[in-house]
Amino acid sequence: MFRPDRLVLQVSYPLAGLVIAVHVGVTAAALLSALPLMLKLLLLAVLVWQAVYLLRRYVLLTHPCAIREIRWTELSWYLRLAGGAELEAHPSPGCRVYGWITLLRFTVISPAAGQSVHLNAWLLPGLGTEQAIRRMRVQLIQSFASRN
């Protein structure tokens, strides 16, 4: 009998460093550019908003749509969000598994709005237990193989 597995996502400091480093680099480039001052200020405001959004959604996992837990069985995948909702979903073809990062894209099967909704998660080392991440990656690969 297959027992359901789960991955509880945690704060990822390497991902936080990556998000911050990219935004600091783009901010420096914007400040050094020959853009008018008002355009620079607008660009900086957008960059700060985006950095805060990405940190809340994918790193700190405090955004209501942030995936906090992924559970899977042989037949189904379930996502628990930071807002408290638990949704049945299935992995989308947009998922990517690399050696150092796993990019997950889920399609929610029965969204409340009656339309297809996609939710994403980025898995780097430190975001969950390594054993659970390996089991989830194997199940992800098997679920794509069974669909083809």
PDB file of C-alpha atoms in Angstrom:
ATOM      1  CA  MET A   1       0.000   0.000   0.000  1.00  0.00           C
ATOM      2  CA  PHE A   2       1.368   3.398  -0.983  1.00  0.00           C
ATOM      3  CA  ARG A   3       1.452   5.839   1.905  1.00  0.00           C
ATOM      4  CA  PRO A   4       0.922   9.516   1.077  1.00  0.00           C
ATOM      5  CA  ASP A   5       3.984  11.660   1.406  1.00  0.00           C
ATOM      6  CA  ARG A   6       4.313  15.340   2.087  1.00  0.00           C
ATOM      7  CA  LEU A   7       6.766  18.171   1.886  1.00  0.00           C
ATOM      8  CA  VAL A   8       6.412  21.049   4.329  1.00  0.00           C
ATOM      9  CA  LEU A   9       8.095  24.088   2.829  1.00  0.00           C
ATOM     10  CA  GLN A  10      10.304  26.279   4.992  1.00  0.00           C
ATOM     11  CA  VAL A  11      12.089  29.598   4.582  1.00  0.00           C
ATOM     12  CA  SER A  12      14.936  29.260   2.064  1.00  0.00           C
ATOM     13  CA  TYR A  13      17.896  31.515   2.823  1.00  0.00           C
ATOM     14  CA  PRO A  14      19.684  30.702  -0.479  1.00  0.00           C
ATOM     15  CA  LEU A  15      16.545  31.724  -2.379  1.00  0.00           C
ATOM     16  CA  ALA A  16      16.276  34.917  -0.311  1.00  0.00           C
ATOM     17  CA  GLY A  17      19.881  35.740  -1.167  1.00  0.00           C
ATOM     18  CA  LEU A  18      19.237  35.111  -4.865  1.00  0.00           C
ATOM     19  CA  VAL A  19      16.121  37.319  -4.953  1.00  0.00           C
ATOM     20  CA  ILE A  20      17.838  40.130  -3.053  1.00  0.00           C
ATOM     21  CA  ALA A  21      21.044  39.945  -5.141  1.00  0.00           C
ATOM     22  CA  VAL A  22      19.123  40.130  -8.436  1.00  0.00           C
ATOM     23  CA  HIS A  23      17.058  43.082  -7.256  1.00  0.00           C
ATOM     24  CA  VAL A  24      20.094  44.950  -5.892  1.00  0.00           C
ATOM     25  CA  GLY A  25      21.865  44.411  -9.231  1.00  0.00           C
ATOM     26  CA  VAL A  26      18.919  45.695 -11.257  1.00  0.00           C
ATOM     27  CA  THR A  27      18.528  48.646  -8.866  1.00  0.00           C
ATOM     28  CA  ALA A  28      22.210  49.559  -9.311  1.00  0.00           C
ATOM     29  CA  ALA A  29      21.861  49.343 -13.085  1.00  0.00           C
ATOM     30  CA  ALA A  30      18.768  51.559 -12.982  1.00  0.00           C
ATOM     31  CA  LEU A  31      20.497  54.164 -10.839  1.00  0.00           C
ATOM     32  CA  LEU A  32      23.536  54.241 -13.117  1.00  0.00           C
ATOM     33  CA  SER A  33      21.465  54.530 -16.283  1.00  0.00           C
ATOM     34  CA  ALA A  34      20.778  57.748 -18.154  1.00  0.00           C
ATOM     35  CA  LEU A  35      17.037  57.575 -17.500  1.00  0.00           C
ATOM     36  CA  PRO A  36      15.157  60.674 -16.311  1.00  0.00           C
ATOM     37  CA  LEU A  37      14.818  60.956 -12.521  1.00  0.00           C
ATOM     38  CA  MET A  38      11.048  60.329 -12.504  1.00  0.00           C
ATOM     39  CA  LEU A  39      11.464  57.145 -14.548  1.00  0.00           C
ATOM     40  CA  LYS A  40      14.226  55.962 -12.196  1.00  0.00           C
ATOM     41  CA  LEU A  41      11.974  56.553  -9.183  1.00  0.00           C
ATOM     42  CA  LEU A  42       9.099  54.684 -10.828  1.00  0.00           C
ATOM     43  CA  LEU A  43      11.417  51.796 -11.711  1.00  0.00           C
ATOM     44  CA  LEU A  44      12.775  51.682  -8.149  1.00  0.00           C
ATOM     45  CA  ALA A  45       9.242  51.616  -6.715  1.00  0.00           C
ATOM     46  CA  VAL A  46       8.323  48.696  -8.979  1.00  0.00           C
ATOM     47  CA  LEU A  47      11.525  46.848  -8.062  1.00  0.00           C
ATOM     48  CA  VAL A  48      10.912  47.270  -4.328  1.00  0.00           C
ATOM     49  CA  TRP A  49       7.289  46.108  -4.713  1.00  0.00           C
ATOM     50  CA  GLN A  50       8.371  43.077  -6.743  1.00  0.00           C
ATOM     51  CA  ALA A  51      11.139  42.141  -4.303  1.00  0.00           C
ATOM     52  CA  VAL A  52       8.722  42.284  -1.360  1.00  0.00           C
ATOM     53  CA  TYR A  53       6.131  40.245  -3.290  1.00  0.00           C
ATOM     54  CA  LEU A  54       8.644  37.551  -4.310  1.00  0.00           C
ATOM     55  CA  LEU A  55      10.070  37.340  -0.806  1.00  0.00           C
ATOM     56  CA  ARG A  56       6.596  36.967   0.737  1.00  0.00           C
ATOM     57  CA  ARG A  57       5.331  34.505  -1.872  1.00  0.00           C
ATOM     58  CA  TYR A  58       8.312  32.208  -2.472  1.00  0.00           C
ATOM     59  CA  VAL A  59      10.775  32.753   0.381  1.00  0.00           C
ATOM     60  CA  LEU A  60       8.996  33.739   3.606  1.00  0.00           C
ATOM     61  CA  LEU A  61       5.781  31.936   2.558  1.00  0.00           C
ATOM     62  CA  THR A  62       3.525  34.539   4.209  1.00  0.00           C
ATOM     63  CA  HIS A  63       1.531  35.558   1.107  1.00  0.00           C
ATOM     64  CA  PRO A  64      -1.995  34.009   1.177  1.00  0.00           C
ATOM     65  CA  CYS A  65      -1.279  32.167  -2.119  1.00  0.00           C
ATOM     66  CA  ALA A  66       2.115  30.829  -0.998  1.00  0.00           C
ATOM     67  CA  ILE A  67       2.318  27.031  -1.010  1.00  0.00           C
ATOM     68  CA  ARG A  68       3.195  25.892   2.526  1.00  0.00           C
ATOM     69  CA  GLU A  69       2.775  22.143   2.114  1.00  0.00           C
ATOM     70  CA  ILE A  70       2.660  19.694  -0.795  1.00  0.00           C
ATOM     71  CA  ARG A  71       1.084  16.263  -0.248  1.00  0.00           C
ATOM     72  CA  TRP A  72       0.902  13.533  -2.843  1.00  0.00           C
ATOM     73  CA  THR A  73      -0.397  10.009  -3.317  1.00  0.00           C
ATOM     74  CA  GLU A  74      -0.278   7.741  -6.346  1.00  0.00           C
ATOM     75  CA  LEU A  75      -3.362   9.471  -7.746  1.00  0.00           C
ATOM     76  CA  SER A  76      -3.523  13.033  -6.417  1.00  0.00           C
ATOM     77  CA  TRP A  77      -1.546  16.079  -5.336  1.00  0.00           C
ATOM     78  CA  TYR A  78      -2.747  18.477  -2.624  1.00  0.00           C
ATOM     79  CA  LEU A  79      -1.493  21.970  -1.822  1.00  0.00           C
ATOM     80  CA  ARG A  80      -1.956  23.735   1.512  1.00  0.00           C
ATOM     81  CA  LEU A  81      -1.638  27.495   1.145  1.00  0.00           C
ATOM     82  CA  ALA A  82      -0.514  30.050   3.723  1.00  0.00           C
ATOM     83  CA  GLY A  83      -4.049  31.464   3.681  1.00  0.00           C
ATOM     84  CA  GLY A  84      -5.336  28.123   5.023  1.00  0.00           C
ATOM     85  CA  ALA A  85      -6.908  26.731   1.849  1.00  0.00           C
ATOM     86  CA  GLU A  86      -6.208  23.156   0.788  1.00  0.00           C
ATOM     87  CA  LEU A  87      -6.527  22.529  -2.944  1.00  0.00           C
ATOM     88  CA  GLU A  88      -6.347  19.444  -5.122  1.00  0.00           C
ATOM     89  CA  ALA A  89      -3.997  20.030  -8.035  1.00  0.00           C
ATOM     90  CA  HIS A  90      -1.847  18.281 -10.589  1.00  0.00           C
ATOM     91  CA  PRO A  91       1.647  19.149 -11.825  1.00  0.00           C
ATOM     92  CA  SER A  92       1.717  21.142 -15.052  1.00  0.00           C
ATOM     93  CA  PRO A  93       4.157  20.472 -17.889  1.00  0.00           C
ATOM     94  CA  GLY A  94       5.899  23.691 -16.818  1.00  0.00           C
ATOM     95  CA  CYS A  95       7.589  21.842 -13.920  1.00  0.00           C
ATOM     96  CA  ARG A  96      11.369  21.628 -14.165  1.00  0.00           C
ATOM     97  CA  VAL A  97      13.688  19.393 -12.136  1.00  0.00           C
ATOM     98  CA  TYR A  98      17.357  20.353 -12.096  1.00  0.00           C
ATOM     99  CA  GLY A  99      20.187  19.276  -9.826  1.00  0.00           C
ATOM    100  CA  TRP A 100      20.090  22.365  -7.609  1.00  0.00           C
ATOM    101  CA  ILE A 101      16.553  23.685  -8.091  1.00  0.00           C
ATOM    102  CA  THR A 102      13.082  22.321  -8.707  1.00  0.00           C
ATOM    103  CA  LEU A 103      10.528  24.659 -10.276  1.00  0.00           C
ATOM    104  CA  LEU A 104       6.995  23.448  -9.635  1.00  0.00           C
ATOM    105  CA  ARG A 105       3.879  24.629 -11.443  1.00  0.00           C
ATOM    106  CA  PHE A 106       0.541  23.192 -10.379  1.00  0.00           C
ATOM    107  CA  THR A 107      -2.855  23.512 -12.017  1.00  0.00           C
ATOM    108  CA  VAL A 108      -5.644  23.594  -9.463  1.00  0.00           C
ATOM    109  CA  ILE A 109      -8.268  21.038 -10.431  1.00  0.00           C
ATOM    110  CA  SER A 110     -11.377  22.598  -8.860  1.00  0.00           C
ATOM    111  CA  PRO A 111     -10.768  26.281  -8.147  1.00  0.00           C
ATOM    112  CA  ALA A 112     -13.525  28.254  -6.441  1.00  0.00           C
ATOM    113  CA  ALA A 113     -13.667  30.727  -9.337  1.00  0.00           C
ATOM    114  CA  GLY A 114     -14.557  27.975 -11.813  1.00  0.00           C
ATOM    115  CA  GLN A 115     -11.505  28.531 -13.971  1.00  0.00           C
ATOM    116  CA  SER A 116      -8.032  27.081 -14.243  1.00  0.00           C
ATOM    117  CA  VAL A 117      -5.571  28.509 -11.719  1.00  0.00           C
ATOM    118  CA  HIS A 118      -1.812  27.941 -11.618  1.00  0.00           C
ATOM    119  CA  LEU A 119       0.302  28.003  -8.460  1.00  0.00           C
ATOM    120  CA  ASN A 120       4.108  27.900  -8.389  1.00  0.00           C
ATOM    121  CA  ALA A 121       6.753  26.838  -5.899  1.00  0.00           C
ATOM    122  CA  TRP A 122      10.536  27.074  -6.079  1.00  0.00           C
ATOM    123  CA  LEU A 123      12.502  24.400  -4.213  1.00  0.00           C
ATOM    124  CA  LEU A 124      16.125  25.017  -3.327  1.00  0.00           C
ATOM    125  CA  PRO A 125      18.225  23.284  -0.685  1.00  0.00           C
ATOM    126  CA  GLY A 126      17.008  24.295   2.744  1.00  0.00           C
ATOM    127  CA  LEU A 127      13.345  24.624   1.770  1.00  0.00           C
ATOM    128  CA  GLY A 128      12.371  21.216   3.151  1.00  0.00           C
ATOM    129  CA  THR A 129      13.943  17.947   4.150  1.00  0.00           C
ATOM    130  CA  GLU A 130      16.169  16.576   1.415  1.00  0.00           C
ATOM    131  CA  GLN A 131      14.622  13.093   1.662  1.00  0.00           C
ATOM    132  CA  ALA A 132      11.091  14.491   1.172  1.00  0.00           C
ATOM    133  CA  ILE A 133      12.286  16.587  -1.790  1.00  0.00           C
ATOM    134  CA  ARG A 134      13.822  13.493  -3.413  1.00  0.00           C
ATOM    135  CA  ARG A 135      10.602  11.470  -2.919  1.00  0.00           C
ATOM    136  CA  MET A 136       8.550  14.333  -4.356  1.00  0.00           C
ATOM    137  CA  ARG A 137      10.841  14.652  -7.398  1.00  0.00           C
ATOM    138  CA  VAL A 138      10.545  10.906  -8.093  1.00  0.00           C
ATOM    139  CA  GLN A 139       6.748  11.062  -7.803  1.00  0.00           C
ATOM    140  CA  LEU A 140       6.717  14.122 -10.075  1.00  0.00           C
ATOM    141  CA  ILE A 141       8.745  12.340 -12.750  1.00  0.00           C
ATOM    142  CA  GLN A 142       6.544   9.225 -12.437  1.00  0.00           C
ATOM    143  CA  SER A 143       3.360  11.253 -12.762  1.00  0.00           C
ATOM    144  CA  PHE A 144       4.612  12.783 -16.018  1.00  0.00           C
ATOM    145  CA  ALA A 145       5.715   9.372 -17.308  1.00  0.00           C
ATOM    146  CA  SER A 146       2.300   7.865 -16.567  1.00  0.00           C
ATOM    147  CA  ARG A 147       0.545  10.652 -18.517  1.00  0.00           C
ATOM    148  CA  ASN A 148       2.603   9.997 -21.678  1.00  0.00           C
TER     149      ASN A 148
END
